[in-house]
Structure formats: C-alpha cells, structure tokens
Phi, psi and omega in degrees: 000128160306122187302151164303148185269127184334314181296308210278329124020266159323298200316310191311306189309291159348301156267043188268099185326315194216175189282339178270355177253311189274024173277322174324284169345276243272280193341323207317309177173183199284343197284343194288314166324304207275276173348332171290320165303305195309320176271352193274351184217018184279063329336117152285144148223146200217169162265172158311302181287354195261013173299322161284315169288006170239358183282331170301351186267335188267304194269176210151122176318285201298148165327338169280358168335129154300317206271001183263349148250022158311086192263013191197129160236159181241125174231114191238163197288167179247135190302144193312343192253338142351269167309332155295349198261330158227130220282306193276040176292292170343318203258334225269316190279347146289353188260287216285341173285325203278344198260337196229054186315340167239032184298153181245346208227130187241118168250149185206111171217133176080019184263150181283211187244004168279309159263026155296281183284013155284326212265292181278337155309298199284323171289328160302326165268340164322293176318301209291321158329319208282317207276349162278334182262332187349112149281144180275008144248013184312167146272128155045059189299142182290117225234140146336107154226011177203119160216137209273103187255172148191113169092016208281129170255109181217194218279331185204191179280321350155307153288340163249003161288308181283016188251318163276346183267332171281027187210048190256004209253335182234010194257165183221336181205124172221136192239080203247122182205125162063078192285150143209131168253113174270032181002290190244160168294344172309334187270002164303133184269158210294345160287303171304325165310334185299296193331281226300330205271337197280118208301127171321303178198198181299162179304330213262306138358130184291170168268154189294313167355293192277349160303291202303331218273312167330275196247075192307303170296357185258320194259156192277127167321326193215118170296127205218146173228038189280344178263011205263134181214044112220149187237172182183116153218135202215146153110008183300136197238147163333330143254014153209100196259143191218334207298320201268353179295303185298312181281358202251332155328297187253002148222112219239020128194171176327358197225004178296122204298129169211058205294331207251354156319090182263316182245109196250154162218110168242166168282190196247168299321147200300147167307174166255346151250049157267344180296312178318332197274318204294314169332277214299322188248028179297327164255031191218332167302145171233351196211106187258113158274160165234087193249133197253023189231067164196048171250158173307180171253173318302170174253172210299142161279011167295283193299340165297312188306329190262026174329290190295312161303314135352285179265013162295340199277356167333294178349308188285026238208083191276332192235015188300113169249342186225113177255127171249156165230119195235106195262127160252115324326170176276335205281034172211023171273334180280289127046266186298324181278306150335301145335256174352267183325312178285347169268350193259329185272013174264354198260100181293353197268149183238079161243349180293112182274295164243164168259087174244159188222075194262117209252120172258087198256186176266129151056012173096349193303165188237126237238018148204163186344183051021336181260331184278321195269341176303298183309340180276323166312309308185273187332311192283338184296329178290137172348292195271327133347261208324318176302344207222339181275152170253306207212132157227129175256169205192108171218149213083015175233061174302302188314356155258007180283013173253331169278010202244003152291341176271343188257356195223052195296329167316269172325335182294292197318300170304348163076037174249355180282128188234116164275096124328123183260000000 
C-alpha cells in the first residue's frame, strides 16, 4: 500500500484529541513521530528540583530531540528540603535551557528566588549568548517573549524589576499576579528561610550577577517595552505593592511610545499611573479587563467611593472594543457597575464592540437592583453604543436570566444579550 501523503498526515495528527492518542500516533514510524512531538512537548512542566529528571526526555543526539519543540516551560516550586538537597542544581537547569533551545515562554508560580535565578535568569542569558554569538546572516535567534510570574515569592519588587528590564526589548506578554516580599530574612518562616539560605551554586562558580556583567553592553541602557502587547497585572496587596513601579517603568509619560500595546488587564481600584499608561497607549489598547474581585472583606468604603472616578479614565481609551469587568464579593457589584455607567456615558467613541460582566454571586443570583440594570439598558441605548455594541455577555447570574430580558428590553430587542454559565 502507498504510504499517505504527508498533508493528510498532518490533518490526522492535528485533530488527535488528547495526549494518549498522540502518544499511540508518535509509534506509527518516524514521519508520524516527528509532528506528534510539536503538541507532546510544545509545553513543558516540571517542579524547580525536577530538571534531572525530565532532562533526559527533552535532550538526545537524533533530530527528533523532544526538547527542540518545546516552546513554553511551567515551573512551579519544590518542597524546601527538595531542594536543600541539590546541590548541582545551576548546571543541571543550564543542561536543561541548553536541551529546549526554542522556549519563547516561561510560566513560574509559586517559586522562591532560588528558581527565579535558575530558571529565568538562565534563559535571559541564553538571549544575551545568543545575541553576542550572532552571525549577522544567521536568521533570528529565538528570544524570551512572553512571561508568567504568579505567587513568586522574593526579597522586594527590585529583584524582579531588574530582571524584566534586562529582556524588556523582547518581551510581548507579561503577566504579574500576586506577589510577596519577604525583605529580610529575619521575616521569614523557617521553611522559606531554608530557600532563601541555600547557595546559588557551588563556591567555585560565578555568580549569575557576573555573568550579566559579561554581557553589560548587550542589555538595553534605557529601558524599552516598546514590542510589549499584552499586560496582565493582578493580585496586589498592601505588602507587596509592585504595580505603580512597574507602569511607571514602561511608560514613564504620556507620550511614551507603546504602538503594539493592545490587551491590558489590571486590578481594581486602578494603579494611580495607570491613567498615564491609558495616555500613552489611548489608541492602540483594545481589549481592557477590570478585575474588581480581590478586595478584602469587609471592603474598605474609600475605595468604593472612588469608582465613579476610576472609571472616568475610560475616555483616554480611543479604540476600545472589549471591556470585561469581573466583580468580587457581590457586596461591591452595586458600586462597581455605577462606576461603569459613569465611565460609559463619558465614552464618546464608537468602538466598543462587546461588553462582559462576569459575576461570582450566591446560586447564580443577580447581585443588582432592577433600577440599576433599567440604567445600564438606558446607557447601552446611547448613540454610539447603539452603533457599535454587539454583544453584553453576562456571566455567573444564570439564575436570573429569565429576568433579565425584562429588565433590560433595549438590549432583549437589539438580540445582544449572552447568558454565560
């Protein structure tokens, strides 16, 4: 029988539902093989101590290295006594950067500063390598660009600020959420204190410190975000305030160039330079989140009061097609939407496509008045809204979706209302 043609091939592979067919797949013969690798190992995940153990599956003499399609690693932390234990950690997570020569993307949640500089430092040196060995008719080496921090715990904001500013030239998506600065080691508890004590690397060894010092002429003098097109910064709290350092950074005035910024997501109440960032990128963001669901209880009544202000800054926002709002606890849903309506009736533009609202309520309930959802018809009802809305998705209140064609009659009518579940 004639072997199949390489497209019909693909086509199969392509639509292989789950990881256990495309390992079945990945048996057939080689040509099957090699396309089978690109979804079985295009993300990786490991703990921080487990780099010997997964590097033999990623490195390998033949063309078929697992680890050269690897484009996205996840690293999450390892227990402290793990970790006290290995000692040859440094070279072995450099054998393993050097086995997945094209990650572009790094996710790291819940990890110490032990693996910040193994992990994310050793791919930042990779870069600064590659781009020092360049042939200048090589194509492109493939560079850092997209990274995930969440729950990282290290000594201030200062250590991950300077970290992002030596790869700030190539990154396109940074994603910062929920942060902790433990500042000295006296404030630690005694598992973290392990982390924090335990040697970058052998005695004998530079430091990454000295490595950057290498290649000193290489990272950019002035910091630039100028390729950056998406943001996401979410979870801060009152002891590890990091937000307004970090916006002031990548746009540090109104006019700072930032063309390819398009999808931002901050929490709520608003940084206090995010209106500057609002400036800078007022025509090229399009896709705005608001997440209104990480304040304590109760929650403070300052920051309710300052809603309506808040969402004034819409305005400076020109090109806006999708505003999400995602509200937490309910007992700030009356609030937050009142903020919205007063940001909406300031937004002379007519781009706004959709509208989501997303609700974490009791049993699904719809966590506001009636008079409040008449006002929002009534908004969405204004010119350039009628011109321009598509869609208001509405998610967590199924159990009100039967009132809410009645309470919302514009919108029933115009056929833009989506009940999410």
């Amino acid at each position: 029988m004639k072997p199949l043609p390489v497209e019909i091939i693909e086509k199969i592979i392509d639509n292989v539902p789950d990881g256990q067919t495309f390992i079945a797949c990945s048996l057939v013969c080689k040509e099957w093989l090699f396309r089978c690798r690109f979804y079985l190992f295009q993300r990786v995940s490991l703990r921080a101590g487990d780099a010997s153990d997964v590097l033999p599956f990623l490195s390998g003499p033949t063309q078929y290295k697992a680890g050269a399609f690897t484009h996205s690693l996840i690293v999450t932390e390892s227990s402290p006594d793990i970790l006290s234990q290995y000692q040859t950690g440094w070279e072995t997570v450099r054998t393993l950067i050097d086995a997945v020569p094209n990650v572009r993307e790094i996710q790291m949640f819940g990890v110490t500063e032990w693996a910040l500089e193994r992990y994310l430092d050793g791919l930042i040196l990779r870069d600064l390598r590659n781009r020092k060995n360049q042939d200048p008719d090589a194509r492109n080496p493939v560079v850092l660009e997209d990274i995930t921090l969440s729950d990282v715990r290290t000594r201030d904001w200062e250590a991950i600020q300077t970290r992002l500013r030596r790869c700030s030239d190539t990154l396109k998506c940074i994603r910062i959420s929920s942060l902790h600065f433990y500042g000295s080691t006296d404030q630690l508890s005694k598992p973290a204190a392990m982390l924090h004590d335990l040697p970058a690397r052998e005695d004998t060894d530079k430091s990454s410190e000295d490595e950057f010092t290498e290649f000193q002429d290489l990272i950019p003098s002035q910091t630039s975000f100028e390729n950056i097109e998406r943001l996401a910064l979410e979870g801060e709290n009152s002891r590890s305030r990091f937000a307004d350092s970090f916006l002031r950074e990548i746009a540090p005035s109104p006019t700072a160039p930032l063309p390819k910024l398009t999808v931002l997501d901050l929490f709520f109440p608003l940084p206090s330079h995010a209106r500057v960032l609002f400036h800078a990128a007022g025509t090229t963001i399009t896709d705005l989140t608001i997440r209104c669901d990480t304040f304590a209880t109760p929650v403070d009544q300052e920051i309710i009061s300052r809603t309506k202000m808040e969402f004034s800054s819409l305005k400076a926002l020109m090109n806006l097609n999708i505003i999400g709002i995602r509200v937490y606890p309910s007992a700030v849903a009356y609030q937050v939407l009142e903020g919205l309506l007063s940001g909406l009736r300031s937004y002379m533009y007519t781009t706004l496509k959709v509208l989501h609202l997303s609700y974490k309520s009791d049993m699904g309930r719809s966590p506001h008045p009636v008079d409040q959802w008449n006002a929002l018809d009534e908004v969405l009802s204004l010119p350039n809204l009628m011109t321009s809305l598509q869609r208001l998705e509405l998610n967590g209140i199924l159990s009100s979706a039967g009132q809410l064609s009645r309470y919302l009659p514009n919108a029933r009518d115009r056929k833009i209302i989506r009940i999410i579940s």
